[in-house]
PDB file of C-alpha atoms and ligand atoms in Angstrom:
ATOM      1  CA  MET A  14      -0.003  -0.008  -0.001  1.00  0.00           C
ATOM      2  CA  LYS A  15       1.349   3.435  -0.978  1.00  0.00           C
ATOM      3  CA  PHE A  16       1.499   6.222   1.602  1.00  0.00           C
ATOM      4  CA  LYS A  17       1.865   9.254  -0.645  1.00  0.00           C
ATOM      5  CA  LYS A  18      -1.819   9.897  -1.275  1.00  0.00           C
ATOM      6  CA  ILE A  19      -3.719   9.821   1.990  1.00  0.00           C
ATOM      7  CA  LEU A  20      -7.289  10.677   2.895  1.00  0.00           C
ATOM      8  CA  GLY A  21      -7.109  13.361   5.587  1.00  0.00           C
ATOM      9  CA  ILE A  22     -10.129  13.886   7.842  1.00  0.00           C
ATOM     10  CA  ASP A  23     -10.662  16.638  10.383  1.00  0.00           C
ATOM     11  CA  ILE A  24     -13.245  15.714  13.016  1.00  0.00           C
ATOM     12  CA  GLY A  25     -14.730  18.864  14.483  1.00  0.00           C
ATOM     13  CA  GLY A  26     -17.611  19.827  16.739  1.00  0.00           C
ATOM     14  CA  SER A  27     -19.882  20.989  13.920  1.00  0.00           C
ATOM     15  CA  GLY A  28     -18.448  19.380  10.798  1.00  0.00           C
ATOM     16  CA  ILE A  29     -16.332  16.440   9.692  1.00  0.00           C
ATOM     17  CA  LYS A  30     -14.249  17.479   6.680  1.00  0.00           C
ATOM     18  CA  GLY A  31     -12.056  15.371   4.458  1.00  0.00           C
ATOM     19  CA  ALA A  32     -10.018  15.362   1.256  1.00  0.00           C
ATOM     20  CA  PRO A  33      -7.382  13.152  -0.357  1.00  0.00           C
ATOM     21  CA  VAL A  34      -4.007  14.807   0.169  1.00  0.00           C
ATOM     22  CA  ASN A  35      -0.680  14.559  -1.577  1.00  0.00           C
ATOM     23  CA  THR A  36       1.491  14.505   1.548  1.00  0.00           C
ATOM     24  CA  LYS A  37       4.622  15.481  -0.382  1.00  0.00           C
ATOM     25  CA  THR A  38       3.131  18.771  -1.551  1.00  0.00           C
ATOM     26  CA  GLY A  39       0.407  19.318   1.052  1.00  0.00           C
ATOM     27  CA  LYS A  40      -2.120  19.832  -1.754  1.00  0.00           C
ATOM     28  CA  PHE A  41      -5.628  18.450  -2.030  1.00  0.00           C
ATOM     29  CA  LEU A  42      -6.107  15.937  -4.848  1.00  0.00           C
ATOM     30  CA  GLU A  43      -9.885  16.434  -4.896  1.00  0.00           C
ATOM     31  CA  LYS A  44     -12.367  18.985  -3.614  1.00  0.00           C
ATOM     32  CA  ARG A  45     -12.917  18.671   0.116  1.00  0.00           C
ATOM     33  CA  TYR A  46     -16.144  17.161   1.398  1.00  0.00           C
ATOM     34  CA  ARG A  47     -18.013  18.082   4.596  1.00  0.00           C
ATOM     35  CA  ILE A  48     -20.537  16.080   6.577  1.00  0.00           C
ATOM     36  CA  GLU A  49     -22.386  17.487   9.616  1.00  0.00           C
ATOM     37  CA  THR A  50     -21.093  16.088  12.892  1.00  0.00           C
ATOM     38  CA  PRO A  51     -23.816  13.756  14.246  1.00  0.00           C
ATOM     39  CA  ASN A  52     -25.594  14.717  17.442  1.00  0.00           C
ATOM     40  CA  PRO A  53     -24.842  13.074  19.815  1.00  0.00           C
ATOM     41  CA  ALA A  54     -21.376  12.480  18.375  1.00  0.00           C
ATOM     42  CA  THR A  55     -20.903   9.056  19.956  1.00  0.00           C
ATOM     43  CA  PRO A  56     -18.076   6.758  18.777  1.00  0.00           C
ATOM     44  CA  ASP A  57     -20.398   4.645  16.606  1.00  0.00           C
ATOM     45  CA  ALA A  58     -22.123   7.671  15.070  1.00  0.00           C
ATOM     46  CA  VAL A  59     -18.787   9.312  14.178  1.00  0.00           C
ATOM     47  CA  ALA A  60     -17.410   6.022  12.850  1.00  0.00           C
ATOM     48  CA  SER A  61     -20.322   5.782  10.423  1.00  0.00           C
ATOM     49  CA  VAL A  62     -19.526   9.310   9.148  1.00  0.00           C
ATOM     50  CA  ILE A  63     -15.913   8.209   8.573  1.00  0.00           C
ATOM     51  CA  LYS A  64     -17.320   5.335   6.540  1.00  0.00           C
ATOM     52  CA  LYS A  65     -19.474   7.745   4.515  1.00  0.00           C
ATOM     53  CA  MET A  66     -16.398   9.901   3.918  1.00  0.00           C
ATOM     54  CA  THR A  67     -14.303   6.999   2.576  1.00  0.00           C
ATOM     55  CA  GLY A  68     -17.341   5.961   0.500  1.00  0.00           C
ATOM     56  CA  HIS A  69     -17.668   9.469  -0.969  1.00  0.00           C
ATOM     57  CA  PHE A  70     -14.092   9.367  -2.244  1.00  0.00           C
ATOM     58  CA  LYS A  71     -14.265   5.619  -3.082  1.00  0.00           C
ATOM     59  CA  TRP A  72     -11.118   5.492  -0.941  1.00  0.00           C
ATOM     60  CA  LYS A  73      -8.961   2.340  -0.767  1.00  0.00           C
ATOM     61  CA  GLY A  74      -5.788   3.678   0.857  1.00  0.00           C
ATOM     62  CA  PRO A  75      -4.666   4.911   4.293  1.00  0.00           C
ATOM     63  CA  VAL A  76      -6.708   7.422   6.287  1.00  0.00           C
ATOM     64  CA  GLY A  77      -5.448  10.010   8.809  1.00  0.00           C
ATOM     65  CA  CYS A  78      -7.865  11.663  11.252  1.00  0.00           C
ATOM     66  CA  GLY A  79      -7.498  14.696  13.493  1.00  0.00           C
ATOM     67  CA  PHE A  80      -9.601  14.390  16.648  1.00  0.00           C
ATOM     68  CA  PRO A  81     -10.485  17.161  19.168  1.00  0.00           C
ATOM     69  CA  ALA A  82      -9.030  15.494  22.279  1.00  0.00           C
ATOM     70  CA  VAL A  83      -5.845  14.004  23.702  1.00  0.00           C
ATOM     71  CA  VAL A  84      -5.131  10.827  21.700  1.00  0.00           C
ATOM     72  CA  LEU A  85      -2.444   8.441  22.954  1.00  0.00           C
ATOM     73  CA  ASN A  86      -1.608   5.519  20.666  1.00  0.00           C
ATOM     74  CA  GLY A  87      -5.033   5.819  19.089  1.00  0.00           C
ATOM     75  CA  VAL A  88      -6.905   5.891  22.404  1.00  0.00           C
ATOM     76  CA  VAL A  89      -8.982   8.988  23.306  1.00  0.00           C
ATOM     77  CA  LYS A  90      -8.078  10.238  26.778  1.00  0.00           C
ATOM     78  CA  THR A  91     -10.097  13.431  27.273  1.00  0.00           C
ATOM     79  CA  ALA A  92     -13.449  14.856  26.193  1.00  0.00           C
ATOM     80  CA  SER A  93     -13.756  18.598  26.832  1.00  0.00           C
ATOM     81  CA  ASN A  94     -15.900  19.382  23.813  1.00  0.00           C
ATOM     82  CA  ILE A  95     -16.945  15.932  22.656  1.00  0.00           C
ATOM     83  CA  ASP A  96     -19.251  13.174  23.863  1.00  0.00           C
ATOM     84  CA  LYS A  97     -17.914  11.783  27.157  1.00  0.00           C
ATOM     85  CA  SER A  98     -18.378   8.203  25.891  1.00  0.00           C
ATOM     86  CA  TRP A  99     -15.198   8.707  23.823  1.00  0.00           C
ATOM     87  CA  ILE A 100     -12.954   8.495  26.877  1.00  0.00           C
ATOM     88  CA  GLY A 101     -11.038   5.208  26.728  1.00  0.00           C
ATOM     89  CA  THR A 102     -12.204   4.417  23.172  1.00  0.00           C
ATOM     90  CA  ASP A 103      -9.510   3.189  20.794  1.00  0.00           C
ATOM     91  CA  ALA A 104     -10.558   5.492  17.945  1.00  0.00           C
ATOM     92  CA  CYS A 105      -7.875   4.070  15.722  1.00  0.00           C
ATOM     93  CA  GLU A 106      -9.142   0.511  16.123  1.00  0.00           C
ATOM     94  CA  LEU A 107     -12.794   1.539  15.849  1.00  0.00           C
ATOM     95  CA  PHE A 108     -12.310   3.438  12.569  1.00  0.00           C
ATOM     96  CA  THR A 109      -9.953   0.783  11.154  1.00  0.00           C
ATOM     97  CA  ASN A 110     -12.569  -1.900  11.790  1.00  0.00           C
ATOM     98  CA  THR A 111     -15.411   0.248  10.425  1.00  0.00           C
ATOM     99  CA  VAL A 112     -13.759   1.203   7.139  1.00  0.00           C
ATOM    100  CA  GLY A 113     -11.436  -1.792   6.661  1.00  0.00           C
ATOM    101  CA  LEU A 114      -8.481   0.475   5.849  1.00  0.00           C
ATOM    102  CA  PRO A 115      -5.414   1.524   7.873  1.00  0.00           C
ATOM    103  CA  VAL A 116      -6.420   4.532   9.965  1.00  0.00           C
ATOM    104  CA  MET A 117      -4.421   6.711  12.307  1.00  0.00           C
ATOM    105  CA  VAL A 118      -5.937   9.207  14.743  1.00  0.00           C
ATOM    106  CA  ILE A 119      -4.095  12.132  16.344  1.00  0.00           C
ATOM    107  CA  ASN A 120      -5.039  15.327  18.160  1.00  0.00           C
ATOM    108  CA  ASP A 121      -6.627  17.896  15.827  1.00  0.00           C
ATOM    109  CA  ALA A 122      -4.383  20.836  16.776  1.00  0.00           C
ATOM    110  CA  ASP A 123      -1.272  18.663  16.401  1.00  0.00           C
ATOM    111  CA  ALA A 124      -2.506  17.749  12.923  1.00  0.00           C
ATOM    112  CA  ALA A 125      -3.118  21.378  11.941  1.00  0.00           C
ATOM    113  CA  GLY A 126       0.290  22.344  13.321  1.00  0.00           C
ATOM    114  CA  LEU A 127       2.119  19.636  11.364  1.00  0.00           C
ATOM    115  CA  ALA A 128       0.701  21.035   8.128  1.00  0.00           C
ATOM    116  CA  ASP A 129       1.230  24.744   8.783  1.00  0.00           C
ATOM    117  CA  VAL A 130       4.747  24.255  10.133  1.00  0.00           C
ATOM    118  CA  ARG A 131       5.763  22.227   7.073  1.00  0.00           C
ATOM    119  CA  PHE A 132       3.850  23.973   4.298  1.00  0.00           C
ATOM    120  CA  GLY A 133       2.444  27.190   5.725  1.00  0.00           C
ATOM    121  CA  ALA A 134       3.166  30.041   8.127  1.00  0.00           C
ATOM    122  CA  GLY A 135       5.883  28.107  10.003  1.00  0.00           C
ATOM    123  CA  LYS A 136       7.832  27.001   6.946  1.00  0.00           C
ATOM    124  CA  GLY A 137      11.555  27.655   7.446  1.00  0.00           C
ATOM    125  CA  VAL A 138      11.213  28.765  11.087  1.00  0.00           C
ATOM    126  CA  LYS A 139      13.917  27.029  13.152  1.00  0.00           C
ATOM    127  CA  GLY A 140      12.973  28.105  16.681  1.00  0.00           C
ATOM    128  CA  SER A 141       9.900  27.113  18.687  1.00  0.00           C
ATOM    129  CA  ILE A 142       6.496  27.544  17.176  1.00  0.00           C
ATOM    130  CA  LEU A 143       3.237  27.507  19.046  1.00  0.00           C
ATOM    131  CA  MET A 144       0.163  26.783  16.956  1.00  0.00           C
ATOM    132  CA  LEU A 145      -3.156  27.631  18.589  1.00  0.00           C
ATOM    133  CA  THR A 146      -6.397  26.553  16.959  1.00  0.00           C
ATOM    134  CA  ILE A 147      -9.210  28.732  18.166  1.00  0.00           C
ATOM    135  CA  GLY A 148     -12.753  27.517  17.697  1.00  0.00           C
ATOM    136  CA  THR A 149     -15.111  25.635  20.006  1.00  0.00           C
ATOM    137  CA  GLY A 150     -12.084  25.041  22.207  1.00  0.00           C
ATOM    138  CA  ILE A 151      -8.471  26.158  22.124  1.00  0.00           C
ATOM    139  CA  GLY A 152      -6.111  23.514  20.780  1.00  0.00           C
ATOM    140  CA  SER A 153      -2.330  23.744  20.919  1.00  0.00           C
ATOM    141  CA  ALA A 154       0.608  22.216  19.087  1.00  0.00           C
ATOM    142  CA  PHE A 155       4.175  22.965  20.116  1.00  0.00           C
ATOM    143  CA  PHE A 156       7.147  22.564  17.770  1.00  0.00           C
ATOM    144  CA  THR A 157      10.833  23.061  18.097  1.00  0.00           C
ATOM    145  CA  GLN A 158      13.197  22.674  15.128  1.00  0.00           C
ATOM    146  CA  GLY A 159      10.209  21.363  13.202  1.00  0.00           C
ATOM    147  CA  ARG A 160       9.531  18.539  15.708  1.00  0.00           C
ATOM    148  CA  LEU A 161       6.201  18.207  17.446  1.00  0.00           C
ATOM    149  CA  LEU A 162       5.769  17.728  21.174  1.00  0.00           C
ATOM    150  CA  PRO A 163       2.408  15.897  20.918  1.00  0.00           C
ATOM    151  CA  ASN A 164      -0.741  16.324  23.005  1.00  0.00           C
ATOM    152  CA  THR A 165       0.050  19.622  24.702  1.00  0.00           C
ATOM    153  CA  GLU A 166      -3.239  20.972  26.106  1.00  0.00           C
ATOM    154  CA  LEU A 167      -2.330  24.619  26.552  1.00  0.00           C
ATOM    155  CA  GLY A 168      -5.908  25.683  25.918  1.00  0.00           C
ATOM    156  CA  HIS A 169      -6.678  24.362  29.389  1.00  0.00           C
ATOM    157  CA  LEU A 170      -4.229  26.601  31.204  1.00  0.00           C
ATOM    158  CA  ILE A 171      -5.861  28.459  34.093  1.00  0.00           C
ATOM    159  CA  LEU A 172      -6.134  32.159  33.289  1.00  0.00           C
ATOM    160  CA  ASN A 173      -7.813  34.579  35.728  1.00  0.00           C
ATOM    161  CA  GLY A 174      -9.114  31.574  37.647  1.00  0.00           C
ATOM    162  CA  LYS A 175     -10.784  30.157  34.521  1.00  0.00           C
ATOM    163  CA  ASN A 176      -9.919  27.440  32.052  1.00  0.00           C
ATOM    164  CA  ALA A 177      -8.403  29.516  29.177  1.00  0.00           C
ATOM    165  CA  GLU A 178     -10.587  27.944  26.510  1.00  0.00           C
ATOM    166  CA  LYS A 179     -13.705  28.904  28.450  1.00  0.00           C
ATOM    167  CA  TYR A 180     -12.341  32.465  28.647  1.00  0.00           C
ATOM    168  CA  ALA A 181     -10.959  33.087  25.164  1.00  0.00           C
ATOM    169  CA  SER A 182     -12.320  30.554  22.652  1.00  0.00           C
ATOM    170  CA  ASP A 183     -14.455  31.596  19.697  1.00  0.00           C
ATOM    171  CA  ALA A 184     -17.375  29.680  21.218  1.00  0.00           C
ATOM    172  CA  THR A 185     -17.120  31.912  24.312  1.00  0.00           C
ATOM    173  CA  ARG A 186     -16.958  35.045  22.150  1.00  0.00           C
ATOM    174  CA  LYS A 187     -20.250  33.988  20.552  1.00  0.00           C
ATOM    175  CA  LYS A 188     -21.902  32.711  23.722  1.00  0.00           C
ATOM    176  CA  GLU A 189     -21.104  35.829  25.760  1.00  0.00           C
ATOM    177  CA  LYS A 190     -21.741  38.087  22.712  1.00  0.00           C
ATOM    178  CA  LEU A 191     -18.337  39.739  23.238  1.00  0.00           C
ATOM    179  CA  SER A 192     -17.266  42.599  20.967  1.00  0.00           C
ATOM    180  CA  TRP A 193     -14.071  42.027  18.981  1.00  0.00           C
ATOM    181  CA  GLU A 194     -12.354  44.508  21.332  1.00  0.00           C
ATOM    182  CA  ASP A 195     -13.389  42.591  24.454  1.00  0.00           C
ATOM    183  CA  TRP A 196     -12.637  39.191  23.032  1.00  0.00           C
ATOM    184  CA  GLY A 197      -9.379  40.411  21.440  1.00  0.00           C
ATOM    185  CA  SER A 198      -8.127  41.705  24.787  1.00  0.00           C
ATOM    186  CA  ARG A 199      -8.925  38.345  26.386  1.00  0.00           C
ATOM    187  CA  LEU A 200      -6.981  36.583  23.648  1.00  0.00           C
ATOM    188  CA  ASN A 201      -4.160  39.033  24.182  1.00  0.00           C
ATOM    189  CA  GLU A 202      -4.028  38.162  27.897  1.00  0.00           C
ATOM    190  CA  TYR A 203      -3.806  34.508  26.941  1.00  0.00           C
ATOM    191  CA  LEU A 204      -1.063  35.107  24.384  1.00  0.00           C
ATOM    192  CA  LEU A 205       0.921  37.198  26.880  1.00  0.00           C
ATOM    193  CA  GLU A 206       0.806  34.228  29.265  1.00  0.00           C
ATOM    194  CA  MET A 207       1.977  31.879  26.488  1.00  0.00           C
ATOM    195  CA  GLU A 208       4.809  34.265  25.700  1.00  0.00           C
ATOM    196  CA  ARG A 209       5.804  34.542  29.372  1.00  0.00           C
ATOM    197  CA  LEU A 210       5.949  30.764  29.717  1.00  0.00           C
ATOM    198  CA  PHE A 211       7.410  29.620  26.384  1.00  0.00           C
ATOM    199  CA  TYR A 212       9.034  32.532  24.523  1.00  0.00           C
ATOM    200  CA  PRO A 213       8.244  31.009  21.119  1.00  0.00           C
ATOM    201  CA  GLU A 214       9.654  32.503  17.943  1.00  0.00           C
ATOM    202  CA  LEU A 215       6.253  32.410  16.267  1.00  0.00           C
ATOM    203  CA  ILE A 216       2.628  31.950  17.300  1.00  0.00           C
ATOM    204  CA  ILE A 217       0.331  30.681  14.559  1.00  0.00           C
ATOM    205  CA  ILE A 218      -3.395  31.269  14.934  1.00  0.00           C
ATOM    206  CA  GLY A 219      -5.336  28.460  13.319  1.00  0.00           C
ATOM    207  CA  GLY A 220      -8.905  27.210  13.123  1.00  0.00           C
ATOM    208  CA  GLY A 221     -11.740  29.532  12.032  1.00  0.00           C
ATOM    209  CA  MET A 222      -9.933  32.525  13.598  1.00  0.00           C
ATOM    210  CA  SER A 223      -7.152  32.338  11.022  1.00  0.00           C
ATOM    211  CA  LYS A 224      -9.572  34.035   8.594  1.00  0.00           C
ATOM    212  CA  LYS A 225     -10.530  36.813  11.023  1.00  0.00           C
ATOM    213  CA  MET A 226      -7.136  38.110  12.169  1.00  0.00           C
ATOM    214  CA  ASP A 227      -7.933  41.573  10.766  1.00  0.00           C
ATOM    215  CA  LYS A 228     -10.636  41.953  13.435  1.00  0.00           C
ATOM    216  CA  PHE A 229      -8.276  41.556  16.409  1.00  0.00           C
ATOM    217  CA  ALA A 230      -4.592  41.705  15.305  1.00  0.00           C
ATOM    218  CA  HIS A 231      -4.399  45.402  16.318  1.00  0.00           C
ATOM    219  CA  LEU A 232      -5.327  44.457  19.921  1.00  0.00           C
ATOM    220  CA  LEU A 233      -2.362  42.136  20.408  1.00  0.00           C
ATOM    221  CA  THR A 234       0.560  43.486  22.399  1.00  0.00           C
ATOM    222  CA  VAL A 235       2.776  40.376  22.504  1.00  0.00           C
ATOM    223  CA  LYS A 236       6.306  40.869  21.208  1.00  0.00           C
ATOM    224  CA  THR A 237       6.262  37.437  19.570  1.00  0.00           C
ATOM    225  CA  ARG A 238       5.348  37.421  15.895  1.00  0.00           C
ATOM    226  CA  VAL A 239       1.724  36.265  15.475  1.00  0.00           C
ATOM    227  CA  ALA A 240       0.646  34.961  12.053  1.00  0.00           C
ATOM    228  CA  PRO A 241      -2.567  33.371  10.784  1.00  0.00           C
ATOM    229  CA  ALA A 242      -2.345  29.747   9.620  1.00  0.00           C
ATOM    230  CA  SER A 243      -1.723  30.165   5.922  1.00  0.00           C
ATOM    231  CA  LEU A 244      -3.466  26.879   5.131  1.00  0.00           C
ATOM    232  CA  LEU A 245      -6.495  28.287   6.979  1.00  0.00           C
ATOM    233  CA  ASN A 246      -9.021  25.635   7.898  1.00  0.00           C
ATOM    234  CA  ASP A 247      -7.487  23.051   5.545  1.00  0.00           C
ATOM    235  CA  ALA A 248      -4.466  22.591   7.826  1.00  0.00           C
ATOM    236  CA  GLY A 249      -6.305  20.011   9.974  1.00  0.00           C
ATOM    237  CA  ILE A 250      -7.045  17.799   6.961  1.00  0.00           C
ATOM    238  CA  ILE A 251      -3.556  18.062   5.465  1.00  0.00           C
ATOM    239  CA  GLY A 252      -1.789  17.445   8.796  1.00  0.00           C
ATOM    240  CA  ALA A 253      -3.961  14.420   9.630  1.00  0.00           C
ATOM    241  CA  ALA A 254      -2.827  12.888   6.343  1.00  0.00           C
ATOM    242  CA  MET A 255       0.823  13.774   7.035  1.00  0.00           C
ATOM    243  CA  ALA A 256       0.742  12.119  10.461  1.00  0.00           C
ATOM    244  CA  ILE A 257      -0.090   8.687   9.115  1.00  0.00           C
ATOM    245  CA  ARG A 258       2.753   8.859   6.620  1.00  0.00           C
ATOM    246  CA  ALA A 259       5.243   9.445   9.431  1.00  0.00           C
ATOM    247  CA  HIS A 260       3.959   6.373  11.324  1.00  0.00           C
ATOM    248  CA  LYS A 261       3.527   4.035   8.365  1.00  0.00           C
ATOM    249  CA  ALA A 262       5.125   0.897   9.897  1.00  0.00           C
ATOM    250  CA  GLU A 263       3.193   1.153  13.170  1.00  0.00           C
ATOM    251  CA  VAL A 264      -0.121   1.801  11.372  1.00  0.00           C
ATOM    252  CA  LEU A 265       0.294  -1.151   9.026  1.00  0.00           C
ATOM    253  CA  LYS A 266       1.156  -3.443  11.956  1.00  0.00           C
ATOM    254  CA  LYS A 267      -2.069  -2.443  13.741  1.00  0.00           C
ATOM    255  CA  PHE A 268      -4.071  -2.824  10.522  1.00  0.00           C
ATOM    256  CA  GLU A 269      -2.748  -6.326   9.878  1.00  0.00           C
ATOM    257  CA  LYS A 270      -3.800  -7.367  13.388  1.00  0.00           C
ATOM    258  CA  THR A 271      -7.441  -6.335  12.864  1.00  0.00           C
TER     259      THR A 271
HETATM  260  C1  BGC B 322      -9.211  19.782  23.546  1.00  0.00           C
HETATM  261  C2  BGC B 322      -7.998  19.663  22.675  1.00  0.00           C
HETATM  262  C3  BGC B 322      -8.341  20.068  21.257  1.00  0.00           C
HETATM  263  C4  BGC B 322      -8.961  21.461  21.236  1.00  0.00           C
HETATM  264  C5  BGC B 322      -9.374  21.904  19.832  1.00  0.00           C
HETATM  265  C6  BGC B 322      -9.775  21.188  23.432  1.00  0.00           C
HETATM  266  O1  BGC B 322     -10.927  21.277  24.218  1.00  0.00           O
HETATM  267  O2  BGC B 322      -8.908  19.507  24.900  1.00  0.00           O
HETATM  268  O3  BGC B 322      -7.514  18.353  22.707  1.00  0.00           O
HETATM  269  O4  BGC B 322      -7.189  20.060  20.464  1.00  0.00           O
HETATM  270  O5  BGC B 322     -10.098  21.490  22.073  1.00  0.00           O
HETATM  271  O6  BGC B 322     -10.318  21.066  19.288  1.00  0.00           O
END
């Protein structure tokens, strides 16, 4: 089985998006496809969407998925913004069995970071890069010299006595009907804390917010360079595909066992 063309899938709170990706170039090979996230998004319900996705592309090769939680060796460990029944589920095994193809599952922000560091805003940056995906939650991916430190959960840092993602996510901006000024200054507080703790060379803002930087960039006072993810919302799909390529041997071993 070849691992150059991989179906990348980004599992999100409102939509599950996928496209076949050329992992050497980071480009989509076909137009991306979106399916509404089922409600409730239980393991079986999501697995049947993954099946629909592979069916849509008539896919016969490997599949990489980005998932909005901590994922250790394919097993989901947390569930801040997803159905609690995911905790302890081997997502990798579940999807592999459902679609009958080799599947790898990693954290969604790690996936987005892999893509933007290699092909996007972080290309060529040698020092540390912090990618933050801002949407329903706040996801983080930390890189140094192009290498990922997986499963960092910096969106859950306590800021002003609150979980940072409850204070500065896009979902909170909408829920509390915050103006861009108010939300932007909350984000700024969060970024100042990130800067104080990590001193990265670059902070990349990913997720839906990567398209709205013009609304809040002027409110940021961090000294660190802040750039929008240049792959925008596609980073999650591209990075999920890239992850499986890097773990080819391990993925095939698991697949052969099923
Ligand atoms: C989760 C992270 C995830 C982020 C973005 C957070 O609530 O804990 O694992 O990356 O949301 O989806």
